[in-house]
Structure formats: structure tokens, C-alpha cells
Amino acid sequence: MADDKVTRRSRGGTGRTRLAEVARLAQVSTATVSRVFNEPAKVSDSIQQRVREAAAALHWIPNAAGRALASRRSHIAGAIIPTLDNEIFARQISGMQAVFAENGFTLLLGCSNYDPAEGLNQVQAMLAQGIEVLALVGENYPPQAFDLLRQRGIPYVLTYGFRHDSPHPCIGFDNRAAFRQIADYIVSLGHKRIAAIFQPVDANDRVVARLEGLREGLAAGGVTLRATDLHIGPSSMDFGAESLRRIMASKTRPTAIICGNDNLALGAISAALDLGFDIPNDLSITGFDDLAIVSRIAPQLTTMRVDNLEIGRLAGQQLVQAAGGGVPVQSHELRADLRLRATTSPPRSAAGATAAAGDGNDADDHKPRHQQPRAGIRTQRVEHDLQEDKKQRRAP
Amino acid sequence: MADDKVTRRSRGGTGRTRLAEVARLAQVSTATVSRVFNEPAKVSDSIQQRVREAAAALHWIPNAAGRALASRRSHIAGAIIPTLDNEIFARQISGMQAVFAENGFTLLLGCSNYDPAEGLNQVQAMLAQGIEVLALVGENYPPQAFDLLRQRGIPYVLTYGFRHDSPHPCIGFDNRAAFRQIADYIVSLGHKRIAAIFQPVDANDRVVARLEGLREGLAAGGVTLRATDLHIGPSSMDFGAESLRRIMASKTRPTAIICGNDNLALGAISAALDLGFDIPNDLSITGFDDLAIVSRIAPQLTTMRVDNLEIGRLAGQQLVQAAGGGVPVQSHELRADLRLRATTSPPRSAAGATAAAGDGNDADDHKPRHQQPRAGIRTQRVEHDLQEDKKQRRAP
DNA sequence: ATAAAGCACGTAAACGCTTACATTGCAAGT
DNA sequence: ACTTGCAATGTAAGCGTTTACGTGCTTTAT
């Protein structure tokens, strides 16, 4: 009796078939089963077959928790985005998810809703889940988040924006340069009086950079952006529309409006059309993002295209590599392409002018890299994203 | 020497601080530490405080793998969607993610790209990761996926579509009824010759249901949908546009076109405008989904709104409850709301008619539930989604 | 006063897998 | 013939938590 004091403790398990059962059926050790699926080269063919058959027969699916615990690899990648309610972020996730899936990673997704504190929460939750790598999509995550990541040696990358002087690896485009390009283009068309409608700048480096680029380009063209011509507010179509109404109600109307993104631009366009303005003859408008819709409505919006799918893919690739080989994540700068469409043209005053040459402004220096606008731009056959239609999209 | 045969095997661990270290610092057992965070009621206040302080001091983040293994709860929820490149699915995920986050679940996301086989893969990967619940967003997952889920007792739910006779719990709207409603409305306006542009039906119950509802409604109004008037193809704007051109090139043109979704409708509208048709006077067009954009462009699209955010939220709630209490997931049917906007009106022939009363068709039976169209619909002030602008959206 | 019943906490056995190390068998080297 | 070396497999110790079950000790009922 005395030696029988070992009470058998059972906690019942999960009920799922375990690796041990596969091993028993295949008449091998658990180690061998594990090797078959993780280091097949180390196991003879005959035994491999036996094991695989046993696994299939038992419908065995390995338990990720056990595996993660033992191997200290979770095969989980994390991504935190401001919101899914935005085509550009959704596309990045889409690209990333594809790469992760190809490489045996599953994607843990978190949304911060533009709240840095919530972003930090998400980072913590993800660390708890044992993510191996993390993509921080969009901007503005609290510094503490990065501390946590570095402290634990988790490879991470910031996407969407790119800055040469960023302390973090980042994959995206240069906001400043992009808006500089837009400004240069508008100036080169001969516009003298220009307004802008922007999203909030507070605690948002990227938007600040956009404004910098914009001011820089305008300044180079001898144009200044007056305080009253800069409208900042929520990034909604409504705000775009409201701002436009306010702008066009002023006594000295601009001939061009540069918007911080497509949403604002769409709002501005719809309001302008409502007021009876002719776009682009009375008023040129530019956006940013090249949302799917903006090239399919009339008038097609001149905007800046960023390949968000590619950003997502690149980020995914970098992170997968970093997770595997310990290679550091490399930053990548992508081009943002100016898509000249039907909402921009020289101002009426400069109608006949060949894209505002001479005229005392020295913007010419910046023009060579842009395709010159043509008079017939409005009716030009605008490129379609053929891809979009090739992958035959089923429908909801 | 002989009794010293136990070689100390060390695998180095993760380097992260462990619960055991917190326990040592707080001078309690590991069990107590665990209780502090999982069953605080069972631990005295003084010790709780000590433990919490120790945990904070060490920046301890519990290891989810260990926890999952021991507790057999992963606190991971899965969601599989056809694609993120679609506002409606993205919104569902958005709503779901919020609910999950509130309830301590992290979201594992998978995309099937409309490929059932890939969907099954994703299901397996998720099961391996130990998801506790799963949302299958959209349609068409292979039957085997459900077998796996049932076999393992994982609560799941299908979202977007709803069918009373579905063998699975589902949360969404009734596709058949929704299209019946659209058909009834169009018939009630007095249209006699009606065409349709739809997404592919193959292996897609929901689209089949839409067509059924459509045919049913038309039949009730004495209208038949001729084979040549039904165009089926990829759910892209381009196909919508192409179909419209083909339709309007026929000798007997329809006065109304019912589209399977907004994308197709947008394409159709833009093609129709290009051809110089007056919408809605020459041609009425309807969509489905109420994408954000369709109420902000001219002419504003008459379409059906489904609250995808709510679908996601409901699904999340149901799954969270199912995970906790073992309550079965309950199906929910949501209303789809017809949004009457500017792309529909009575046909020219019936111009003065008060919404096609009499006229020998007995569609009146079905009308009461719809708001009657007014002559001035084109210029009516259309409702905005105020919400959209309230939550001040920051911008990319 | 005494037994029964809580209560607060500790002990240590799982959880399902990977992997360092041990073992075995067999071909090649001396 | 006898090490040596390598390749294929087995043994069993963790990985970091949770939790069933003990263990004292303080209440409460009898």
C-alpha cells in the first residue's frame, strides 16, 4: 500500500489525435514522426511512407501550441493596421497574407483604429501569442511598441511611408517627394493660386511630410500656400466637399486644389460639380492613393498611385526572411506614380500656353521628370488596371 | 561517478522572462501567479499586489503557447474570407476583429481567393493553430471543411448570406428575398423590358439565390427575363460596362438593368453615360451592396444596403459566446435595405404614371413594403452616412 | 470543545511536441 | 579483425503554463 502512493493524474487532454498515436500506429518513436514532417531528409523512405500513412489515417493535425512550445517557433506573423475600412491598408494586408501563407506563416491581424495606445495593446497581445515577426502598417505607433519589439528581438517593419532618416526599417514611398512632385506638376501647368485640403497632421509624420513636399514644390515655383487656403480636417468626402465650398466662396479663388488623398479629392470634385464649376477648366484637382474608383468615374481623377499590394508583398518577404535566417529587415523605397487624368489642366488664363513655359517662374527645373500635360488630356484614353479584370473576380 | 549519470540537458529557453521568475521574485508558487491573472478571486489582495508588481517589474508577458497547451484554450479566433480587396468583406472583418479584441481573442486571418481548395487549406492551418472558433466569410467553402470543424467541435458560422434551410449557422441576409424586392420595385415602376448583369453563378449558392429572387419578382409582375438579356461574367466594372454596351446595342432595348452588385452597376452606368444615355430617364440601373462610393457619385446609385459591419459584429459575438459557454451559434437574418437614389425612375413611356398602378400587373401585392418612388427622385436630398464622418477618420 | 468545512496557498503532473544525446547497425578505413 | 565513422532511429528531457490534489490554518456548526 505504502508504495502505491502515486495517484494517476489525468487532465483528459484535448481529445484530438496526437503525434504519439501516429507513432504507435506506424510503430516508430515520436521523434521519428516529428522528423518526417520537419526534417524529412533524415528519415528513410520506407519509414516516411509508413508514418505519413498513419498520420493520414488518423487525420492527425499537429498541435501548434505544443510545437511552438517545444521548438520556440510559432510560425505566426503579426500585422497591425489602423483600419481595414481603407482600400490601401486592406491591399497591403492582402499582399502580405499571400506571402505569409506561401511560407507557412499564419497571419495574426490587429486594428488600432488610429489609436496609438490601442496599437500598443495589440503589440503586446501579439507578443504574447508569440509572433515571430511584425508588420506595422500605416503610421503612428507609440515608441514603446518599438522598445518591446527590439527588446525581444522581433523583426519588424513599418509600411506605407518611407523616410531615409527613419530609425526603423520601412517599406513604402517618400511622402515628401511624392507631394513635391504633385506640386511641381501643378506649378508647371501655370497655376498661380493654389489651395490645399488635407487630413489632420497632428502626430502624423507622413502628413507633415506631405505638406512639406507640397510647400517646397510650390515655393520652387514661386507660389505660396496661404494659411487661409489650407484646409485641414477629417479625411472624409464630406470634409472635402465642405472645404471646397468654403474655398470657392472666397473672393480670390484658386485655380487648383491639391488634396491630401483621394477621399478628400472625391468630395471636392463632387462639390465643385454641384456648384457648376467645370473641372478641370475652372479648377484643377489632384488626389493621392489612386483608389480603384477614381479612374472609373467622370472626370477621372489625376492622382498618385502607390502599389500597396507590392508594399505588402515586400514587407511579407522581408519579414519571412528575417524570421528564417536572422537577416535584418531591409528598407525599400517604392515609386509613387503620378497618374495624369482628367481633373487637371492649365488654368483658363494660361489656356493656350504650352505648359507654362517662361512666365518668370523657374519651375522648369523640376519638370523634366514629369510627362507633360496635353491639351486633350480630358478625352485621352486612360489606362486601365488590366490586372484587375484578369483575375476573374467572383462576386459577393 | 556511477550515480552521476544524469546529464543536465539544457535547451536554452526563449530568453523571455517566465512565470516562474515572477513567482520567485514575488516569493510565491507558480500556481499562485497563474491564479492572480486567471482567477484573481482565489488570491488574497496582499499577495495579488506583490505578484502584479513583480510581473510588471520583470515586464512579464505570458507565453501563449504554454498557456494554450496547459489550458487547452488558445484564445485565437479564425476568419477566412474570399478576399480583402472587397469593401464588404473587409468591413465584416473589421466588425469581427473589434468584438474579438474586446473579448480577449486575437484574430487569425486567412484568404481563400475564392478558391475552395485554398479555403480548406486555410481551415486546416487554423485548426493546427488551435483556433477556438471560426468565421467563414462569404460563400463556398468545401463540405470537407465543415466536417473537420464538426469533428473537432469547433463552433463556426457562415456570414454574408443567410438561408433558412442552411445546414450551417449563418449570419447575413436572404439573397433571394433581397433580389425579389429589387425586382418588385423595378416592376412597380412600370418597366416591362428588363435586363440583368450578374457575376458567375457556378458553385455559388448565393448568386443562384439572387437570380431566383429576381426571376420570381419579375414573373410576379408579368415580366420574363429572356436568356439574351442575362449577362453573366466577372464581377468587374469592365464587364459591367461591356455588358451594357452589348445590351444597348440590341434592337429591343430594355428600360431597366438589374445588376448583381455595385461593381457591375458602376461599370454599366459609366458605359451608359458614355453612350449618351440619360440615367434614369432612358435607363434605370440598380446595384447591390451600397459601396461607400455609390452614393457620392452622380448619378447616385439605387442599390441595396447590407450592414456588413453589423454582420461581422454579430458573428464575433456569437462565436465568443459559443467559445465560452458552449452555447450553440445562432443564425441571424439581417435586413437588406433598398436605397432609392437617382438611377431609377419609371420608364419614359410611363412618365406621368403614378408608379405604375393598375396596368394589369399584380405586382401591387409586393409593393407595400417599399417606399414609393417620387418623380423628383433625381434631385432629392439623399441621405448621407453621417457615421462615416463622425468617427473622425485620420488619413493615410 | 470538537469535527466539519472553508480558505489560501503550495506541489508537481500533465499539455503535445521538438531535439540533444544515446544507441544500434553497418560500411569503410587501417 | 578491429576500430572509426556515419546514418537511421530511439529515449527522454524539457518548452512555460495550468490545475488536480495536498496541506496547514482559520471559521462555523454541533
PDB file of C-alpha atoms (C1' of nucleotides) in Angstrom, chain A residues 8-9 11 14 19 31 34 38 60 66 70, chain C residues 11-21:
ATOM      1  CA  ARG A   8      -2.601   8.893 -11.584  1.00  0.00           C
ATOM      2  CA  ARG A   9      -3.455  12.410 -12.518  1.00  0.00           C
ATOM      3  CA  ARG A  11      -6.463  16.059 -17.259  1.00  0.00           C
ATOM      4  CA  THR A  14      -7.829  17.695 -25.971  1.00  0.00           C
ATOM      5  CA  LEU A  19       1.641  12.651 -32.572  1.00  0.00           C
ATOM      6  CA  ALA A  31      10.967  11.560 -32.651  1.00  0.00           C
ATOM      7  CA  SER A  34       8.370  14.605 -35.864  1.00  0.00           C
ATOM      8  CA  ASN A  38      10.180  18.656 -40.071  1.00  0.00           C
ATOM      9  CA  TRP A  60      -3.666  13.991 -37.473  1.00  0.00           C
ATOM     10  CA  GLY A  66       2.910  22.082 -28.415  1.00  0.00           C
ATOM     11  CA  ALA A  70       8.975  22.861 -27.954  1.00  0.00           C
TER      12      ALA A  70
ATOM     13  C1'  DT C  11       3.395  20.742  -5.173  1.00  0.00           C
ATOM     14  C1'  DA C  12       4.058  18.654  -9.158  1.00  0.00           C
ATOM     15  C1'  DA C  13       1.849  16.264 -13.030  1.00  0.00           C
ATOM     16  C1'  DA C  14       0.241  16.987 -17.281  1.00  0.00           C
ATOM     17  C1'  DC C  15      -0.406  19.530 -22.104  1.00  0.00           C
ATOM     18  C1'  DG C  16       1.812  17.732 -27.261  1.00  0.00           C
ATOM     19  C1'  DC C  17       5.688  18.489 -29.360  1.00  0.00           C
ATOM     20  C1'  DT C  18      10.957  19.028 -30.590  1.00  0.00           C
ATOM     21  C1'  DT C  19      15.542  17.855 -30.136  1.00  0.00           C
ATOM     22  C1'  DA C  20      20.052  16.867 -27.595  1.00  0.00           C
ATOM     23  C1'  DC C  21      22.034  12.905 -26.782  1.00  0.00           C
TER      24       DC C  21
END
